[in-house]
PDB file of C-alpha atoms in Angstrom:
ATOM      1  CA  MET S   1      23.278   2.077   7.110  1.00 70.00           C
ATOM      2  CA  ASN S   2      25.356   4.933   5.633  1.00 82.00           C
ATOM      3  CA  SER S   3      27.497   2.493   3.661  1.00 88.00           C
ATOM      4  CA  GLU S   4      24.386   0.781   2.303  1.00 92.00           C
ATOM      5  CA  ILE S   5      22.918   4.150   1.284  1.00 92.00           C
ATOM      6  CA  LYS S   6      26.158   5.020  -0.476  1.00 91.00           C
ATOM      7  CA  SER S   7      26.280   1.643  -2.222  1.00 92.00           C
ATOM      8  CA  LEU S   8      22.691   1.875  -3.461  1.00 93.00           C
ATOM      9  CA  THR S   9      23.162   5.466  -4.602  1.00 91.00           C
ATOM     10  CA  GLU S  10      26.208   4.434  -6.644  1.00 89.00           C
ATOM     11  CA  GLN S  11      24.408   1.400  -8.074  1.00 91.00           C
ATOM     12  CA  ILE S  12      21.522   3.577  -9.261  1.00 93.00           C
ATOM     13  CA  ALA S  13      23.806   6.292 -10.672  1.00 91.00           C
ATOM     14  CA  GLN S  14      25.943   3.800 -12.566  1.00 92.00           C
ATOM     15  CA  ALA S  15      23.027   1.894 -14.103  1.00 90.00           C
ATOM     16  CA  GLU S  16      23.135   2.137 -17.888  1.00 87.00           C
ATOM     17  CA  LYS S  17      19.411   1.487 -18.262  1.00 93.00           C
ATOM     18  CA  THR S  18      16.297   1.209 -16.137  1.00 94.00           C
ATOM     19  CA  THR S  19      15.627  -2.340 -14.949  1.00 95.00           C
ATOM     20  CA  ALA S  20      13.522  -3.964 -12.243  1.00 96.00           C
ATOM     21  CA  GLU S  21      16.716  -4.337 -10.214  1.00 96.00           C
ATOM     22  CA  VAL S  22      17.340  -0.583 -10.410  1.00 96.00           C
ATOM     23  CA  VAL S  23      13.762   0.164  -9.323  1.00 96.00           C
ATOM     24  CA  ASP S  24      14.134  -2.248  -6.409  1.00 96.00           C
ATOM     25  CA  ALA S  25      17.351  -0.481  -5.409  1.00 96.00           C
ATOM     26  CA  MET S  26      15.568   2.880  -5.536  1.00 96.00           C
ATOM     27  CA  ASN S  27      12.750   1.542  -3.369  1.00 97.00           C
ATOM     28  CA  HIS S  28      15.216   0.156  -0.842  1.00 97.00           C
ATOM     29  CA  LEU S  29      17.080   3.464  -0.805  1.00 96.00           C
ATOM     30  CA  ALA S  30      13.856   5.394  -0.202  1.00 97.00           C
ATOM     31  CA  VAL S  31      13.150   3.242   2.862  1.00 96.00           C
ATOM     32  CA  LEU S  32      16.667   3.713   4.253  1.00 95.00           C
ATOM     33  CA  LEU S  33      16.460   7.482   3.762  1.00 96.00           C
ATOM     34  CA  PHE S  34      13.072   7.766   5.479  1.00 95.00           C
ATOM     35  CA  GLU S  35      14.416   8.430   8.991  1.00 90.00           C
ATOM     36  CA  LYS S  36      17.514  10.319   7.840  1.00 92.00           C
ATOM     37  CA  ASP S  37      16.225  12.670   5.133  1.00 94.00           C
ATOM     38  CA  ILE S  38      12.487  12.524   4.540  1.00 95.00           C
ATOM     39  CA  ASN S  39      12.518  14.910   1.570  1.00 96.00           C
ATOM     40  CA  THR S  40      15.149  12.889  -0.272  1.00 96.00           C
ATOM     41  CA  SER S  41      13.245   9.720   0.616  1.00 96.00           C
ATOM     42  CA  LEU S  42      10.117  11.164  -1.000  1.00 97.00           C
ATOM     43  CA  GLU S  43      12.077  12.295  -4.048  1.00 97.00           C
ATOM     44  CA  THR S  44      13.619   8.838  -4.412  1.00 96.00           C
ATOM     45  CA  ALA S  45      10.243   7.093  -4.129  1.00 97.00           C
ATOM     46  CA  THR S  46       8.808   9.430  -6.760  1.00 97.00           C
ATOM     47  CA  LYS S  47      11.689   8.669  -9.130  1.00 96.00           C
ATOM     48  CA  ALA S  48      11.153   4.945  -8.481  1.00 97.00           C
ATOM     49  CA  ILE S  49       7.508   5.301  -9.531  1.00 97.00           C
ATOM     50  CA  GLU S  50       8.517   7.014 -12.751  1.00 97.00           C
ATOM     51  CA  ALA S  51      11.202   4.406 -13.471  1.00 96.00           C
ATOM     52  CA  ALA S  52       8.819   1.513 -12.782  1.00 97.00           C
ATOM     53  CA  GLN S  53       6.183   3.001 -15.087  1.00 97.00           C
ATOM     54  CA  LYS S  54       8.798   3.379 -17.814  1.00 96.00           C
ATOM     55  CA  ILE S  55       9.417  -0.385 -17.903  1.00 97.00           C
ATOM     56  CA  ASN S  56       5.871  -1.415 -16.873  1.00 97.00           C
ATOM     57  CA  TYR S  57       7.119  -2.918 -13.603  1.00 97.00           C
ATOM     58  CA  GLU S  58       3.856  -2.804 -11.657  1.00 97.00           C
ATOM     59  CA  ALA S  59       5.078  -4.571  -8.509  1.00 97.00           C
ATOM     60  CA  GLY S  60       7.942  -2.097  -8.213  1.00 97.00           C
ATOM     61  CA  GLU S  61       5.584   0.806  -8.837  1.00 98.00           C
ATOM     62  CA  ALA S  62       3.227  -0.416  -6.098  1.00 98.00           C
ATOM     63  CA  THR S  63       6.109  -0.683  -3.628  1.00 98.00           C
ATOM     64  CA  ALA S  64       7.254   2.840  -4.509  1.00 98.00           C
ATOM     65  CA  LEU S  65       3.716   4.200  -4.156  1.00 98.00           C
ATOM     66  CA  LEU S  66       3.466   2.635  -0.723  1.00 98.00           C
ATOM     67  CA  GLN S  67       6.698   4.318   0.379  1.00 97.00           C
ATOM     68  CA  GLN S  68       5.590   7.602  -1.167  1.00 97.00           C
ATOM     69  CA  GLY S  69       2.377   7.307   0.854  1.00 98.00           C
ATOM     70  CA  VAL S  70       4.192   6.529   4.099  1.00 97.00           C
ATOM     71  CA  THR S  71       6.488   9.500   3.596  1.00 97.00           C
ATOM     72  CA  THR S  72       3.644  11.844   2.675  1.00 97.00           C
ATOM     73  CA  ALA S  73       1.650  10.712   5.703  1.00 97.00           C
ATOM     74  CA  LYS S  74       4.656  11.451   7.901  1.00 96.00           C
ATOM     75  CA  MET S  75       4.446  15.003   6.546  1.00 96.00           C
ATOM     76  CA  ARG S  76       0.771  15.010   7.644  1.00 97.00           C
ATOM     77  CA  LYS S  77      -0.462  15.292   4.071  1.00 97.00           C
ATOM     78  CA  TYR S  78      -3.053  12.621   4.689  1.00 97.00           C
ATOM     79  CA  HIS S  79      -5.195  13.182   1.598  1.00 97.00           C
ATOM     80  CA  ASP S  80      -2.159  12.868  -0.672  1.00 97.00           C
ATOM     81  CA  ALA S  81      -0.979   9.809   1.241  1.00 98.00           C
ATOM     82  CA  CYS S  82      -4.320   8.074   0.753  1.00 98.00           C
ATOM     83  CA  ILE S  83      -4.145   8.706  -2.993  1.00 98.00           C
ATOM     84  CA  CYS S  84      -0.755   6.939  -3.043  1.00 98.00           C
ATOM     85  CA  PHE S  85      -2.068   3.994  -1.022  1.00 98.00           C
ATOM     86  CA  GLU S  86      -5.176   3.700  -3.190  1.00 98.00           C
ATOM     87  CA  LYS S  87      -3.015   3.572  -6.328  1.00 98.00           C
ATOM     88  CA  ALA S  88      -0.823   0.928  -4.688  1.00 98.00           C
ATOM     89  CA  LEU S  89      -3.955  -1.017  -3.712  1.00 98.00           C
ATOM     90  CA  HIS S  90      -5.238  -0.927  -7.306  1.00 98.00           C
ATOM     91  CA  LEU S  91      -1.938  -2.311  -8.602  1.00 98.00           C
ATOM     92  CA  ARG S  92      -1.781  -5.033  -5.934  1.00 98.00           C
ATOM     93  CA  GLU S  93      -5.339  -6.075  -6.788  1.00 98.00           C
ATOM     94  CA  LYS S  94      -4.372  -6.186 -10.470  1.00 97.00           C
ATOM     95  CA  LEU S  95      -1.420  -8.411  -9.553  1.00 97.00           C
ATOM     96  CA  ASN S  96      -3.637 -10.554  -7.277  1.00 96.00           C
ATOM     97  CA  ASP S  97      -1.131  -9.981  -4.459  1.00 97.00           C
ATOM     98  CA  ALA S  98      -3.078 -10.743  -1.270  1.00 95.00           C
ATOM     99  CA  GLU S  99      -0.279  -9.661   1.068  1.00 95.00           C
ATOM    100  CA  GLY S 100       0.173  -6.402  -0.832  1.00 96.00           C
ATOM    101  CA  ILE S 101      -3.576  -5.778  -0.787  1.00 97.00           C
ATOM    102  CA  ALA S 102      -3.674  -6.321   2.987  1.00 97.00           C
ATOM    103  CA  THR S 103      -0.740  -3.963   3.510  1.00 97.00           C
ATOM    104  CA  ALA S 104      -2.350  -1.241   1.404  1.00 98.00           C
ATOM    105  CA  HIS S 105      -5.616  -1.524   3.355  1.00 98.00           C
ATOM    106  CA  ALA S 106      -3.699  -1.396   6.644  1.00 98.00           C
ATOM    107  CA  LYS S 107      -1.826   1.740   5.541  1.00 98.00           C
ATOM    108  CA  LEU S 108      -5.080   3.340   4.424  1.00 98.00           C
ATOM    109  CA  GLY S 109      -6.652   2.486   7.770  1.00 98.00           C
ATOM    110  CA  THR S 110      -3.792   4.048   9.720  1.00 97.00           C
ATOM    111  CA  THR S 111      -3.837   7.198   7.597  1.00 98.00           C
ATOM    112  CA  LYS S 112      -7.616   7.545   7.924  1.00 98.00           C
ATOM    113  CA  LEU S 113      -7.135   7.177  11.694  1.00 97.00           C
ATOM    114  CA  TYR S 114      -4.608  10.025  11.749  1.00 96.00           C
ATOM    115  CA  ASP S 115      -6.943  12.106   9.585  1.00 97.00           C
ATOM    116  CA  GLY S 116      -9.849  11.582  11.983  1.00 96.00           C
ATOM    117  CA  LYS S 117     -11.912   9.590   9.477  1.00 97.00           C
ATOM    118  CA  TYR S 118     -12.700   6.794  11.892  1.00 98.00           C
ATOM    119  CA  PRO S 119     -15.459   4.809  10.114  1.00 97.00           C
ATOM    120  CA  GLU S 120     -13.276   4.617   6.978  1.00 98.00           C
ATOM    121  CA  ALA S 121     -10.314   3.551   9.093  1.00 98.00           C
ATOM    122  CA  ILE S 122     -12.323   0.686  10.597  1.00 97.00           C
ATOM    123  CA  GLU S 123     -13.454  -0.390   7.130  1.00 97.00           C
ATOM    124  CA  HIS S 124      -9.875  -0.655   5.867  1.00 98.00           C
ATOM    125  CA  PHE S 125      -8.640  -2.402   9.010  1.00 98.00           C
ATOM    126  CA  ASN S 126     -11.425  -4.962   8.655  1.00 97.00           C
ATOM    127  CA  ARG S 127     -10.547  -5.601   5.005  1.00 97.00           C
ATOM    128  CA  ALA S 128      -6.890  -6.104   5.943  1.00 98.00           C
ATOM    129  CA  LEU S 129      -7.913  -8.328   8.853  1.00 97.00           C
ATOM    130  CA  GLU S 130      -9.930 -10.629   6.589  1.00 96.00           C
ATOM    131  CA  LEU S 131      -6.932 -11.125   4.314  1.00 97.00           C
ATOM    132  CA  ARG S 132      -4.366 -11.591   7.060  1.00 97.00           C
ATOM    133  CA  THR S 133      -6.636 -14.079   8.817  1.00 96.00           C
ATOM    134  CA  THR S 134      -6.768 -16.109   5.595  1.00 95.00           C
ATOM    135  CA  GLN S 135      -2.983 -15.843   5.289  1.00 94.00           C
ATOM    136  CA  GLY S 136      -2.506 -17.088   8.860  1.00 95.00           C
ATOM    137  CA  ASP S 137      -0.648 -13.932   9.898  1.00 96.00           C
ATOM    138  CA  ALA S 138      -1.514 -14.005  13.593  1.00 97.00           C
ATOM    139  CA  LEU S 139       0.651 -11.083  14.696  1.00 97.00           C
ATOM    140  CA  GLY S 140      -0.453  -9.022  11.721  1.00 97.00           C
ATOM    141  CA  CYS S 141      -4.057  -9.652  12.768  1.00 97.00           C
ATOM    142  CA  ALA S 142      -3.244  -8.689  16.356  1.00 98.00           C
ATOM    143  CA  ASP S 143      -1.738  -5.388  15.229  1.00 97.00           C
ATOM    144  CA  LEU S 144      -4.891  -4.684  13.230  1.00 98.00           C
ATOM    145  CA  HIS S 145      -7.057  -5.503  16.261  1.00 98.00           C
ATOM    146  CA  THR S 146      -4.950  -3.022  18.238  1.00 98.00           C
ATOM    147  CA  ASN S 147      -5.456  -0.299  15.648  1.00 97.00           C
ATOM    148  CA  ALA S 148      -9.168  -1.038  15.432  1.00 97.00           C
ATOM    149  CA  GLY S 149      -9.373  -0.884  19.222  1.00 97.00           C
ATOM    150  CA  ILE S 150      -7.826   2.572  19.210  1.00 97.00           C
ATOM    151  CA  VAL S 151     -10.319   3.777  16.603  1.00 97.00           C
ATOM    152  CA  HIS S 152     -13.314   2.284  18.442  1.00 97.00           C
ATOM    153  CA  GLY S 153     -12.108   4.014  21.592  1.00 96.00           C
ATOM    154  CA  LEU S 154     -11.858   7.357  19.827  1.00 96.00           C
ATOM    155  CA  MET S 155     -15.400   6.807  18.541  1.00 96.00           C
ATOM    156  CA  GLY S 156     -16.585   6.226  22.114  1.00 94.00           C
ATOM    157  CA  ASN S 157     -17.395   2.541  21.567  1.00 96.00           C
ATOM    158  CA  ASN S 158     -15.639   1.086  24.607  1.00 96.00           C
ATOM    159  CA  PHE S 159     -17.274  -2.318  24.184  1.00 96.00           C
ATOM    160  CA  MET S 160     -15.731  -2.845  20.739  1.00 97.00           C
ATOM    161  CA  ALA S 161     -12.490  -1.187  21.801  1.00 97.00           C
ATOM    162  CA  LEU S 162     -12.087  -3.568  24.723  1.00 97.00           C
ATOM    163  CA  LYS S 163     -13.001  -6.571  22.574  1.00 97.00           C
ATOM    164  CA  SER S 164     -10.384  -5.629  19.970  1.00 98.00           C
ATOM    165  CA  HIS S 165      -7.620  -5.004  22.500  1.00 98.00           C
ATOM    166  CA  LEU S 166      -8.357  -8.268  24.328  1.00 98.00           C
ATOM    167  CA  GLN S 167      -8.130 -10.167  21.032  1.00 97.00           C
ATOM    168  CA  ALA S 168      -4.777  -8.519  20.340  1.00 98.00           C
ATOM    169  CA  LEU S 169      -3.510  -9.243  23.853  1.00 98.00           C
ATOM    170  CA  ASN S 170      -4.437 -12.911  23.587  1.00 98.00           C
ATOM    171  CA  THR S 171      -2.349 -13.290  20.420  1.00 98.00           C
ATOM    172  CA  TYR S 172       0.607 -11.339  21.818  1.00 98.00           C
ATOM    173  CA  GLU S 173       0.597 -13.599  24.884  1.00 98.00           C
ATOM    174  CA  ARG S 174       0.649 -16.725  22.723  1.00 97.00           C
ATOM    175  CA  HIS S 175       3.661 -15.382  20.838  1.00 97.00           C
ATOM    176  CA  ASN S 176       5.487 -13.987  23.896  1.00 97.00           C
ATOM    177  CA  GLU S 177       5.536 -10.491  22.409  1.00 97.00           C
ATOM    178  CA  ASN S 178       6.347  -8.747  25.685  1.00 97.00           C
ATOM    179  CA  SER S 179       6.538  -5.175  24.438  1.00 97.00           C
ATOM    180  CA  ARG S 180       3.198  -5.554  22.678  1.00 97.00           C
ATOM    181  CA  ILE S 181       1.699  -7.271  25.728  1.00 98.00           C
ATOM    182  CA  ALA S 182       2.633  -4.205  27.756  1.00 98.00           C
ATOM    183  CA  SER S 183       1.090  -1.855  25.194  1.00 97.00           C
ATOM    184  CA  SER S 184      -2.128  -3.880  24.990  1.00 98.00           C
ATOM    185  CA  SER S 185      -2.357  -4.079  28.771  1.00 98.00           C
ATOM    186  CA  SER S 186      -1.966  -0.313  28.921  1.00 97.00           C
ATOM    187  CA  ASN S 187      -4.653   0.206  26.272  1.00 97.00           C
ATOM    188  CA  ILE S 188      -7.040  -2.035  28.175  1.00 98.00           C
ATOM    189  CA  GLY S 189      -6.203  -0.219  31.407  1.00 97.00           C
ATOM    190  CA  LEU S 190      -7.183   3.083  29.799  1.00 97.00           C
ATOM    191  CA  ILE S 191     -10.586   1.683  28.852  1.00 97.00           C
ATOM    192  CA  TYR S 192     -11.171   0.330  32.352  1.00 97.00           C
ATOM    193  CA  THR S 193     -10.176   3.719  33.757  1.00 96.00           C
ATOM    194  CA  GLU S 194     -12.724   5.473  31.575  1.00 93.00           C
ATOM    195  CA  GLN S 195     -15.330   2.973  32.779  1.00 94.00           C
ATOM    196  CA  GLN S 196     -14.240   3.693  36.383  1.00 94.00           C
ATOM    197  CA  ASN S 197     -13.324   0.036  36.808  1.00 95.00           C
ATOM    198  CA  PHE S 198     -10.234   1.109  38.722  1.00 95.00           C
ATOM    199  CA  ASP S 199      -9.249  -2.257  40.233  1.00 94.00           C
ATOM    200  CA  GLU S 200      -9.003  -3.858  36.785  1.00 96.00           C
ATOM    201  CA  ALA S 201      -7.306  -0.764  35.396  1.00 96.00           C
ATOM    202  CA  LEU S 202      -4.605  -0.977  38.075  1.00 97.00           C
ATOM    203  CA  LYS S 203      -4.008  -4.654  37.322  1.00 97.00           C
ATOM    204  CA  MET S 204      -3.418  -3.835  33.666  1.00 98.00           C
ATOM    205  CA  PHE S 205      -1.224  -0.816  34.334  1.00 97.00           C
ATOM    206  CA  GLN S 206       0.826  -2.751  36.895  1.00 97.00           C
ATOM    207  CA  ARG S 207       1.310  -5.567  34.411  1.00 97.00           C
ATOM    208  CA  ALA S 208       2.467  -3.106  31.771  1.00 97.00           C
ATOM    209  CA  LEU S 209       4.838  -1.486  34.273  1.00 97.00           C
ATOM    210  CA  THR S 210       6.389  -4.813  35.292  1.00 97.00           C
ATOM    211  CA  ILE S 211       7.097  -5.767  31.683  1.00 97.00           C
ATOM    212  CA  ARG S 212       8.469  -2.346  30.820  1.00 97.00           C
ATOM    213  CA  GLU S 213      10.793  -2.463  33.816  1.00 97.00           C
ATOM    214  CA  GLN S 214      12.063  -5.834  32.600  1.00 96.00           C
ATOM    215  CA  LEU S 215      12.619  -4.307  29.153  1.00 96.00           C
ATOM    216  CA  ASN S 216      14.283  -1.245  30.722  1.00 96.00           C
ATOM    217  CA  ASP S 217      12.077   1.047  28.634  1.00 95.00           C
ATOM    218  CA  SER S 218      12.364   4.276  30.620  1.00 95.00           C
ATOM    219  CA  THR S 219       9.910   6.282  28.513  1.00 96.00           C
ATOM    220  CA  ALA S 220       7.213   3.599  28.706  1.00 96.00           C
ATOM    221  CA  ILE S 221       7.888   3.127  32.436  1.00 96.00           C
ATOM    222  CA  GLY S 222       7.126   6.811  32.920  1.00 97.00           C
ATOM    223  CA  ILE S 223       3.844   6.451  31.036  1.00 96.00           C
ATOM    224  CA  SER S 224       2.835   3.445  33.171  1.00 97.00           C
ATOM    225  CA  LEU S 225       3.655   5.288  36.405  1.00 96.00           C
ATOM    226  CA  ASN S 226       1.587   8.266  35.278  1.00 96.00           C
ATOM    227  CA  ASN S 227      -1.339   5.961  34.461  1.00 96.00           C
ATOM    228  CA  ILE S 228      -1.137   4.304  37.876  1.00 96.00           C
ATOM    229  CA  GLY S 229      -0.908   7.668  39.600  1.00 95.00           C
ATOM    230  CA  TYR S 230      -3.954   8.929  37.735  1.00 94.00           C
ATOM    231  CA  VAL S 231      -6.022   5.916  38.801  1.00 95.00           C
ATOM    232  CA  TYR S 232      -5.066   6.389  42.463  1.00 91.00           C
ATOM    233  CA  GLN S 233      -6.043  10.050  42.157  1.00 91.00           C
ATOM    234  CA  GLU S 234      -9.412   9.167  40.629  1.00 87.00           C
ATOM    235  CA  GLN S 235     -10.114   6.532  43.303  1.00 84.00           C
ATOM    236  CA  LYS S 236      -9.834   9.197  46.008  1.00 79.00           C
ATOM    237  CA  LYS S 237     -12.682  11.143  44.388  1.00 68.00           C
ATOM    238  CA  ILE S 238     -15.152   8.297  44.912  1.00 57.00           C
TER     239      ILE S 238
END
């Protein structure tokens, strides 16, 4: 990754004029820098926006806005992040880019979730779900069902939460997405636990544990063991 960062940085610095290729390089660099240096990632995305606007490269500007939003959300500046995503959404709609529109709605939904604005989060997830269903993106739809399930759970609507997580689980099973199967099983187990349906909760937590042991995911194994232990503790109170 370091060599790629260096190569992109040199390519951008040596460019004699702003082109779509340079903007694309800046966007790629911003993504690579995200985990290494979030401030420089944000600065690079901002410069990419300015460069894209200079040459009227709307697709590149939308991509940069999306990265700017992701970075800003990571800094917990959720209002600012939503402004970025809304601008990206407007550009994607202008370009009639269905995939880009779906992505912008999904990012808005996630940010609204983090910001505690649950009804708005559900609205954006549903808009993204409609588009990704049309596009035939099964796993993308499943991820949106998962996110919607989390929001419904936080809103206290266990019926809708369970429905969403079961829909996600069904898709993950069809695609043999083991890590996601474990996560969905765990999410469903948490709902059953809240409903005091402890037998079903244990089945889900045990399933998640088995998969996580196969994946050798020590952190997730610890979470599954804690969930199982909690259920056993709650059963003794009855």
